Coordinates of C-alpha atoms in Angstrom, one line a residue:
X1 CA 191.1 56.0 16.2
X2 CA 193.4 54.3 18.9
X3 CA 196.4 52.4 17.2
X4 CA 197.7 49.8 18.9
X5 CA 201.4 49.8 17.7
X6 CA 203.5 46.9 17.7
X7 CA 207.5 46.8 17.4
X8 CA 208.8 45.2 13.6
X9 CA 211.6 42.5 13.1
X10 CA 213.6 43.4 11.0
X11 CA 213.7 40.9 7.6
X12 CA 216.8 38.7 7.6
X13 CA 215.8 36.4 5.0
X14 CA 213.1 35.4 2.7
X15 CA 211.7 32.2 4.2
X16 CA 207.6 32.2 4.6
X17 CA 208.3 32.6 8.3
X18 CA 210.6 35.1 8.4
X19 CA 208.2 37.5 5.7
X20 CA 205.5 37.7 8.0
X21 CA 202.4 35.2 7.1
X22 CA 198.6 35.9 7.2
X23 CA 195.6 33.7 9.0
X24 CA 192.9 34.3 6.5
X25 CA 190.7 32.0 9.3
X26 CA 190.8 33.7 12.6
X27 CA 187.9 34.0 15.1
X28 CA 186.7 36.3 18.2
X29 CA 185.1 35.1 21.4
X30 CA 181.5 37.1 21.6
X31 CA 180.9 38.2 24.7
X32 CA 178.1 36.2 25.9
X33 CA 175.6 38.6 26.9
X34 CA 176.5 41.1 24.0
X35 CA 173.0 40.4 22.0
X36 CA 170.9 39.8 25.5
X37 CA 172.2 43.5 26.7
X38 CA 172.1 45.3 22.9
X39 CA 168.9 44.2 22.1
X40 CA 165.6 45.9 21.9
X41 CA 163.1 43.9 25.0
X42 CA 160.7 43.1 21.8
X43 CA 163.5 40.9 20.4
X44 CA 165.0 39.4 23.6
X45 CA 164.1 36.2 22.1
X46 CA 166.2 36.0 19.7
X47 CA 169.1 36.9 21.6
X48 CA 172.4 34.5 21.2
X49 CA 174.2 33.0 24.2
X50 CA 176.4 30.4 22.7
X51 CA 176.9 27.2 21.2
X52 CA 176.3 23.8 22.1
X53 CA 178.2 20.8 20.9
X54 CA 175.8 18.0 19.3
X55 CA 178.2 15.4 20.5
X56 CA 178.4 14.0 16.3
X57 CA 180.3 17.0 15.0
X58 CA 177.5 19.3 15.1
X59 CA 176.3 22.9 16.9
X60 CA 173.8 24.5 17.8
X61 CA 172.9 28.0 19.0
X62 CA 172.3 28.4 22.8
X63 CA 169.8 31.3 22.8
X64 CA 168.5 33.4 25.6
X65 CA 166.9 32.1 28.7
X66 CA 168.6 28.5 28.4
X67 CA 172.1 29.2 29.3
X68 CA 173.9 29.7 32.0
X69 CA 177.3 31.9 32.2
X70 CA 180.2 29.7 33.5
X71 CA 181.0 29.1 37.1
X72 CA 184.3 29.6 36.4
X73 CA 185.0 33.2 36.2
X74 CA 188.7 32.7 35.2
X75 CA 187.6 30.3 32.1
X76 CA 185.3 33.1 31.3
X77 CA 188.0 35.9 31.7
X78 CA 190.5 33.4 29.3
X79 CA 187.8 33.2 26.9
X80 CA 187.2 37.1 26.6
X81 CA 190.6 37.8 26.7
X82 CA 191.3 37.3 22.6
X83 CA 188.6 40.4 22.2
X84 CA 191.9 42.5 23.5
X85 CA 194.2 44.0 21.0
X86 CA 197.1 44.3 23.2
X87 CA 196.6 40.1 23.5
X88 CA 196.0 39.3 20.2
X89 CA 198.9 41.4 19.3
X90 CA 200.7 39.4 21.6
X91 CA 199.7 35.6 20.7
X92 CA 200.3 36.8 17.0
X93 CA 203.8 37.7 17.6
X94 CA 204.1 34.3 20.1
X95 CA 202.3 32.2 16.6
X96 CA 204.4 34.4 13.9
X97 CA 201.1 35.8 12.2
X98 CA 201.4 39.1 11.0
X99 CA 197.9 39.7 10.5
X100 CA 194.4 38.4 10.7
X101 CA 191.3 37.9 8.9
X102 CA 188.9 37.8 12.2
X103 CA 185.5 36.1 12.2
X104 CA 182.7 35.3 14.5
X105 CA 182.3 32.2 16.7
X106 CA 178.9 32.2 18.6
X107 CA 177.4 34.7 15.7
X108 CA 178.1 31.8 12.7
X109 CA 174.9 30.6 13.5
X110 CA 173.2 34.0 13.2
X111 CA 171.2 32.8 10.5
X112 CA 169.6 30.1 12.1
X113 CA 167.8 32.8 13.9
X114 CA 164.2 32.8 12.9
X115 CA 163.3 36.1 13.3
X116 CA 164.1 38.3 9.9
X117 CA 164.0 41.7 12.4
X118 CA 165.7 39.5 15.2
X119 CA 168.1 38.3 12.6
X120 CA 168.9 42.3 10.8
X121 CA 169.3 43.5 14.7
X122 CA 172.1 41.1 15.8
X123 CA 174.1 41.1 12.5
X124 CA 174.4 45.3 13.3
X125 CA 175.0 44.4 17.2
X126 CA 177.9 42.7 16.1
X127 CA 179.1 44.7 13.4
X128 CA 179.1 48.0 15.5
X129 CA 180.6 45.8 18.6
X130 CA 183.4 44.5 16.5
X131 CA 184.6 47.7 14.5
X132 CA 184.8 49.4 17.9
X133 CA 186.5 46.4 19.8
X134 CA 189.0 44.9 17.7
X135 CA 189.0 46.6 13.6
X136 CA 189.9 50.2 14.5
X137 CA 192.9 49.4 16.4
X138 CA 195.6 48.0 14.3
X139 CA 195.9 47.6 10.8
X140 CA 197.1 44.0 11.2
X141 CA 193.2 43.2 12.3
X142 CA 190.8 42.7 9.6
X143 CA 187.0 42.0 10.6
X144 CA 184.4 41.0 8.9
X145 CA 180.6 42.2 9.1
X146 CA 178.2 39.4 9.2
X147 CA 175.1 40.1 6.3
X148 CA 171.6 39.4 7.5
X149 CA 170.1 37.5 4.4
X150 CA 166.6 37.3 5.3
X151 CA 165.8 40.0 2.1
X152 CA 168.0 40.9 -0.4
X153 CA 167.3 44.7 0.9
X154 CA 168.2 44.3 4.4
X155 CA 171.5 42.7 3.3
X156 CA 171.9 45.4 0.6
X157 CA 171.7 48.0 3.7
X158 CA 174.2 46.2 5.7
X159 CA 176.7 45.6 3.2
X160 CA 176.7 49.6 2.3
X161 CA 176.9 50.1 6.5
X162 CA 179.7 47.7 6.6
X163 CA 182.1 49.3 4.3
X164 CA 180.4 52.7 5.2
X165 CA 182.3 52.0 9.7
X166 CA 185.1 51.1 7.7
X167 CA 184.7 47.0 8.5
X168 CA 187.8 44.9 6.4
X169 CA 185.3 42.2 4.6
X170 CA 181.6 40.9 4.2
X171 CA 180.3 38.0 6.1
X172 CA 177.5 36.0 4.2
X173 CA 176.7 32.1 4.8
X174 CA 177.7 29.6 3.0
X175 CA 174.3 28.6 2.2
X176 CA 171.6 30.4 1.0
X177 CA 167.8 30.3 0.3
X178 CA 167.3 30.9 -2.3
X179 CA 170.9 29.9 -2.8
X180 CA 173.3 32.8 -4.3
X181 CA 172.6 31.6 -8.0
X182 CA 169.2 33.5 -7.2
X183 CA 168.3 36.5 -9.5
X184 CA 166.8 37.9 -6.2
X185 CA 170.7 38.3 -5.4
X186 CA 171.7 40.6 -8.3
X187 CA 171.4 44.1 -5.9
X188 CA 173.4 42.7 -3.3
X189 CA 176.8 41.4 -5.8
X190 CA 176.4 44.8 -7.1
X191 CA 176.3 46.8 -3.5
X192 CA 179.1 44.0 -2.8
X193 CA 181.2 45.3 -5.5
X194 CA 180.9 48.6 -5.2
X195 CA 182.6 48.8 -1.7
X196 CA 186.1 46.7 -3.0
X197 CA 185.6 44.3 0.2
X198 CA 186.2 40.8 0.0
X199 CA 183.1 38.3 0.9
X200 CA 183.4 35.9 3.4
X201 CA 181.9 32.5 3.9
X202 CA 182.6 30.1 6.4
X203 CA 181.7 26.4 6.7
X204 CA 178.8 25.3 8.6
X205 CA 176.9 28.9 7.8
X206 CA 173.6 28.8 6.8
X207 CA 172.4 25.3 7.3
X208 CA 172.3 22.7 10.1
X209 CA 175.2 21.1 10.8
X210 CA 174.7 17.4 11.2
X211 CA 173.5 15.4 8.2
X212 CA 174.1 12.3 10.2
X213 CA 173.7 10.4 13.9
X214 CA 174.7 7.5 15.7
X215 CA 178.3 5.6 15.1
X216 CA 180.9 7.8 12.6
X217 CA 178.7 10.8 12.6
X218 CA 181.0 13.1 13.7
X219 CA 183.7 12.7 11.2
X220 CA 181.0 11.9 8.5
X221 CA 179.1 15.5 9.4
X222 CA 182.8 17.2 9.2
X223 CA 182.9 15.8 5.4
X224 CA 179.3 17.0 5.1
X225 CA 179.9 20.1 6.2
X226 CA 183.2 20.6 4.0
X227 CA 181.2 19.3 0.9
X228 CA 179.2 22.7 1.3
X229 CA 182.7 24.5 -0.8
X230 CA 182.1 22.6 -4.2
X231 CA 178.5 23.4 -4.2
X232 CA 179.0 27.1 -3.9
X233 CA 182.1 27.5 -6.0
X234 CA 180.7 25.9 -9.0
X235 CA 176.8 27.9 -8.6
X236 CA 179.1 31.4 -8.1
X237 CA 181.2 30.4 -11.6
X238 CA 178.4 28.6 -14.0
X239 CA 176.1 31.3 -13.1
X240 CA 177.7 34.5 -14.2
X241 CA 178.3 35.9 -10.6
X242 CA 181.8 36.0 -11.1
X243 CA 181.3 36.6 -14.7
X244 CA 179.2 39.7 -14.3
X245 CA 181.4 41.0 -11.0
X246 CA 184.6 40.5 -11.6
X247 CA 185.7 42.9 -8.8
X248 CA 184.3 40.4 -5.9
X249 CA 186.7 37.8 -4.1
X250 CA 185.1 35.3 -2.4
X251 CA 187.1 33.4 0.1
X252 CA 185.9 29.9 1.4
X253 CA 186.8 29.5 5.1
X254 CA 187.9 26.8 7.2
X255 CA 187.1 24.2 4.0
X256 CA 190.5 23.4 3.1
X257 CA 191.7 23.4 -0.3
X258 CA 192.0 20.0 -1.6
X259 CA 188.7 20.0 -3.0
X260 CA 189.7 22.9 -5.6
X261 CA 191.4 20.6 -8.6
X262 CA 188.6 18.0 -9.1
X263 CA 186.3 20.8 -8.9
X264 CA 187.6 23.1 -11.3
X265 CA 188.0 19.9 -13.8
X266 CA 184.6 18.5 -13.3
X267 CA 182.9 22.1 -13.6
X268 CA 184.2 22.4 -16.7
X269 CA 184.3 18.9 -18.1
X270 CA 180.4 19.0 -17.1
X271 CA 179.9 22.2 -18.7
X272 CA 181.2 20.9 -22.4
X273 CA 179.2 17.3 -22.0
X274 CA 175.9 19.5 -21.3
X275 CA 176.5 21.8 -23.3
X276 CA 176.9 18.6 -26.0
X277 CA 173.9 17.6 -25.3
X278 CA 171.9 20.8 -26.1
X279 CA 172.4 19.8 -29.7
X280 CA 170.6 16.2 -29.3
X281 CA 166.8 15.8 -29.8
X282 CA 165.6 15.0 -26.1
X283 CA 163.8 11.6 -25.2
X284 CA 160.5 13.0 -25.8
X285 CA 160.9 13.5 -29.8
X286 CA 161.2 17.6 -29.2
X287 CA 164.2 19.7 -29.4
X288 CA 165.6 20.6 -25.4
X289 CA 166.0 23.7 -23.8
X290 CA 169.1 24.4 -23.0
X291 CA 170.3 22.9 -19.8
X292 CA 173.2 25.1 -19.0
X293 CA 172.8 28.8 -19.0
X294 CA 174.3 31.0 -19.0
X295 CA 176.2 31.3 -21.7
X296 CA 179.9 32.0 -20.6
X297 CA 182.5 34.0 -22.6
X298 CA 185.1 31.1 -20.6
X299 CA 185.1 27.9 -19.1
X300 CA 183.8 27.9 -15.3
X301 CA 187.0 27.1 -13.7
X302 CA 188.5 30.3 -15.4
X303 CA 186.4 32.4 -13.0
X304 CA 186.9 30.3 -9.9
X305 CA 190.7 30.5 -10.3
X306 CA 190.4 33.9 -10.6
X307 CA 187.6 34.7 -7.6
X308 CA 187.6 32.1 -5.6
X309 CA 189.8 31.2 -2.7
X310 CA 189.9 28.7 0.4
X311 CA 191.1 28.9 4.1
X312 CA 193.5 25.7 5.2
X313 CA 195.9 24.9 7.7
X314 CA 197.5 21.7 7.1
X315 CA 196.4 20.6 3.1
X316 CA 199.1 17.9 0.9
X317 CA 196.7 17.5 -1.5
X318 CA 195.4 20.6 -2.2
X319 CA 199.4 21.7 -2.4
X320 CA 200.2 19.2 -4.7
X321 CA 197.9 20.4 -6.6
X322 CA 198.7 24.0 -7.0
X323 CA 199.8 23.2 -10.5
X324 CA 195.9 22.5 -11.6
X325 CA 194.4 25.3 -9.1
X326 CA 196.8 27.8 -8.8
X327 CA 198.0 29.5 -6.5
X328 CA 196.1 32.5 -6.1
X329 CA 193.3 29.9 -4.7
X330 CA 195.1 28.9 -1.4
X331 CA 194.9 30.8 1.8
X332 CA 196.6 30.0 4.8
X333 CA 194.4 30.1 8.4
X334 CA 195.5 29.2 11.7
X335 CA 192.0 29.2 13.5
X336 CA 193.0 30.6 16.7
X337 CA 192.0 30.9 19.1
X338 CA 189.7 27.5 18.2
X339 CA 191.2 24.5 19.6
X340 CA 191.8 22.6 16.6
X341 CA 193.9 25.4 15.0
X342 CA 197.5 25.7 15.0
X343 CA 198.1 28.1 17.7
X344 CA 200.4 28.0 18.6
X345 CA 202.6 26.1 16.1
X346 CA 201.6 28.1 12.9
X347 CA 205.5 28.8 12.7
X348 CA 206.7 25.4 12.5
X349 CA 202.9 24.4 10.6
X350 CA 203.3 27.3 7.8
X351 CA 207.0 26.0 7.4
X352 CA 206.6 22.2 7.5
X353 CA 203.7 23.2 4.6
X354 CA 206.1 25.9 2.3
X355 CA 208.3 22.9 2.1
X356 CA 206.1 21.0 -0.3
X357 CA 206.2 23.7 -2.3
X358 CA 209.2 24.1 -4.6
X359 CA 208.6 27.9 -5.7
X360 CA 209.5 30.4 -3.0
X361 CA 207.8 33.1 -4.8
X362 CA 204.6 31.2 -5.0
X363 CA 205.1 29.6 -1.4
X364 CA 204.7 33.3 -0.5
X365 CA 201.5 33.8 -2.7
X366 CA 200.0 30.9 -0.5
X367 CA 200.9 32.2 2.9
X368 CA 201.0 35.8 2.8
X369 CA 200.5 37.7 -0.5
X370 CA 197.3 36.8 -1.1
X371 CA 195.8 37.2 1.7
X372 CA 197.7 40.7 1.5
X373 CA 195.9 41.3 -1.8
X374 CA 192.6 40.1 -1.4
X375 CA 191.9 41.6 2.3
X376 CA 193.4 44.8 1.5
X377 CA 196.4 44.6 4.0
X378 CA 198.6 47.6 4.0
X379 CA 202.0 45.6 3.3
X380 CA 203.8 48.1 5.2
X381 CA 201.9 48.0 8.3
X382 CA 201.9 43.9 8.3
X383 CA 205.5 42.7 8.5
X384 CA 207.2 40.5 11.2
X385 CA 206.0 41.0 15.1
X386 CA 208.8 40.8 17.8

């Protein structure tokens, strides 16, 4: 293993800046010829190029045969550069992060792909390709392997090679189908479990991306998108999911946060009124079956708080709301090297955001700790870069 080793500040105060915060929501630029070269010629079809703005807030994937690399070599150089550890190393010490949670870009969309084989094939291109580049050479870098969910068996295979090459999380879309309330499911939460790694999900996985065209579409298909957290969070709790594994963490990224208090409250205030009206004798004269199932030793938010997390960068209402959620809900993620993230003003971002919060200790929960906790960050090995 190659270590890429990076001096430490030493810690002259306790201020979220100063401790060394965490991007839970960082990405990788793919190489764009990495599934077109790495792929068997029966499956060049399926091979991923990039992505292609909709122009109304949504993507698509660019496959193979209909794009063309960039003219500009020195665009394309910039673009790659992020996939070297000596330069993320080096923009995380120029943003003050202290480690990352590292995701995909052009492979979000892998499940679009049509083909199951093409599909299984390009989750373990990247997987392999991602370990090698960028996981195995710091333990401030942790990478998530992306689940082909065409059959629960070929995602039960993947999740055991993921932790098996040592990968830091599990990738897995926000959207399913069937969607992860499934029975179909149960093998994979248990394969999930038994390798202690955190499951990822990021917005805009899954499904398509634009709901809606034409005037307002683009911030109207960002709300879309972001309404995707609710859905999940609430099937993962009121079906026994979290119940049944309680070992599994499932972070939300890139949806923000705000959305976790009304949730929680209307999970649960729905689960007593349904639950109410089990007992009544339905409209056609005949006693119901039960509508909510099943039957839960707590209220849904109890697992949610305790399981499930989301990714933000700039969030006042979900802060201000950290005495419904929380804490432990609330991840800080910086997005780089995207443009709409906060490289590289995390420092002054992550600090103009600890000041709504009164607590230091739980200020610290928010930006660093747990993200520490739930990624399985060495502490040691993530303080302050200089």
């Amino acid at each position: 293993m190659t270590n890429v080793v990076a001096p430490e500040a030493p810690q002259t105060d306790d201020s979220i800046t100063s401790i060394g915060f965490i991007s839970a929501d960082s990405h990788v630029n793919e190489p764009r010829d990495l599934w077109s070269s790495n792929l068997p010629a029966s499956l060049k079809d399926q091979a991923m190029h990039g992505l292609a703005s909709s122009g109304d807030g949504g993507w698509s994937l660019i496959m193979n045969g209909q794009h063309a690399f960039q003219k500009d070599m020195q665009a394309e150089e910039d673009r790659l550069a992020v996939l070297k550890p000596e330069k993320r190393l080096e923009v995380m010490r120029e943003d003050g992060v202290a480690g990352e949670c590292i995701f995909p870009t052009i492979a979000l969309q892998v499940w679009m792909l049509e083909s199951a084989e093409g599909g299984q094939a390009s989750c373990r291109i990247y997987n392999d390709y991602i370990f090698d580049q960028l996981h195995r050479h710091s333990p401030r870098f942790c990478c998530a392997g992306i689940v082909p969910t065409w059959t629960p068996e070929m995602a039960v295979a993947e999740v055991e090679h993921i932790a098996e090459i040592g990968l830091g999380a599990i990738m897995l879309p926000a959207m399913a189908n069937p969607m992860w309330n499934h029975r179909q499911w149960g093998p994979m939460w248990d394969a999930i479990e038994r390798t202690g790694l955190p499951v990822a999900m990021h917005q805009g996985t899954g499904h398509p991306m634009r709901a809606f065209r034409g005037p307002g579409a683009t911030v109207a298909n960002n709300l879309y998108i972001q309404s995707m957290a609710p859905q999940v969070a609430t099937l993962l709790a009121t079906s026994g999911v979290l119940a049944d594994h309680p070992g599994i963490h499932v972070v939300l990224v890139e949806f923000n946060v705000g959305w976790m208090a009304w949730t929680n409250e209307t999970m649960d205030n729905s689960d007593i009124a349904f639950r109410r009206y089990d007992e009544f004798v339905s409209y056609g004269g005949q006693k119901g079956q039960p509508s909510v199932y099943p039957d839960l030793e707590h209220p849904p938010s109890y697992y949610a708080k305790r399981q499930v997390h989301s990714t933000f960068a700039r969030d006042t209402v979900g802060i201000g709301n950290i005495a419904l959620t929380g804490p432990s809900m609330l991840m800080f993620g910086n997005d780089y090297p995207h443009e709409e993230g906060t490289y590289p003003h995390s420092r002054e971002v992550v600090a103009e955001q600890a000041k709504l919060i009164a607590d230091p200790a739980i200020a610290r929960k928010v930006f660093r700790e747990n993200a520490l906790e739930v990624f399985n960050f060495d502490p040691a090995e993530v303080t302050p870069l200089v």
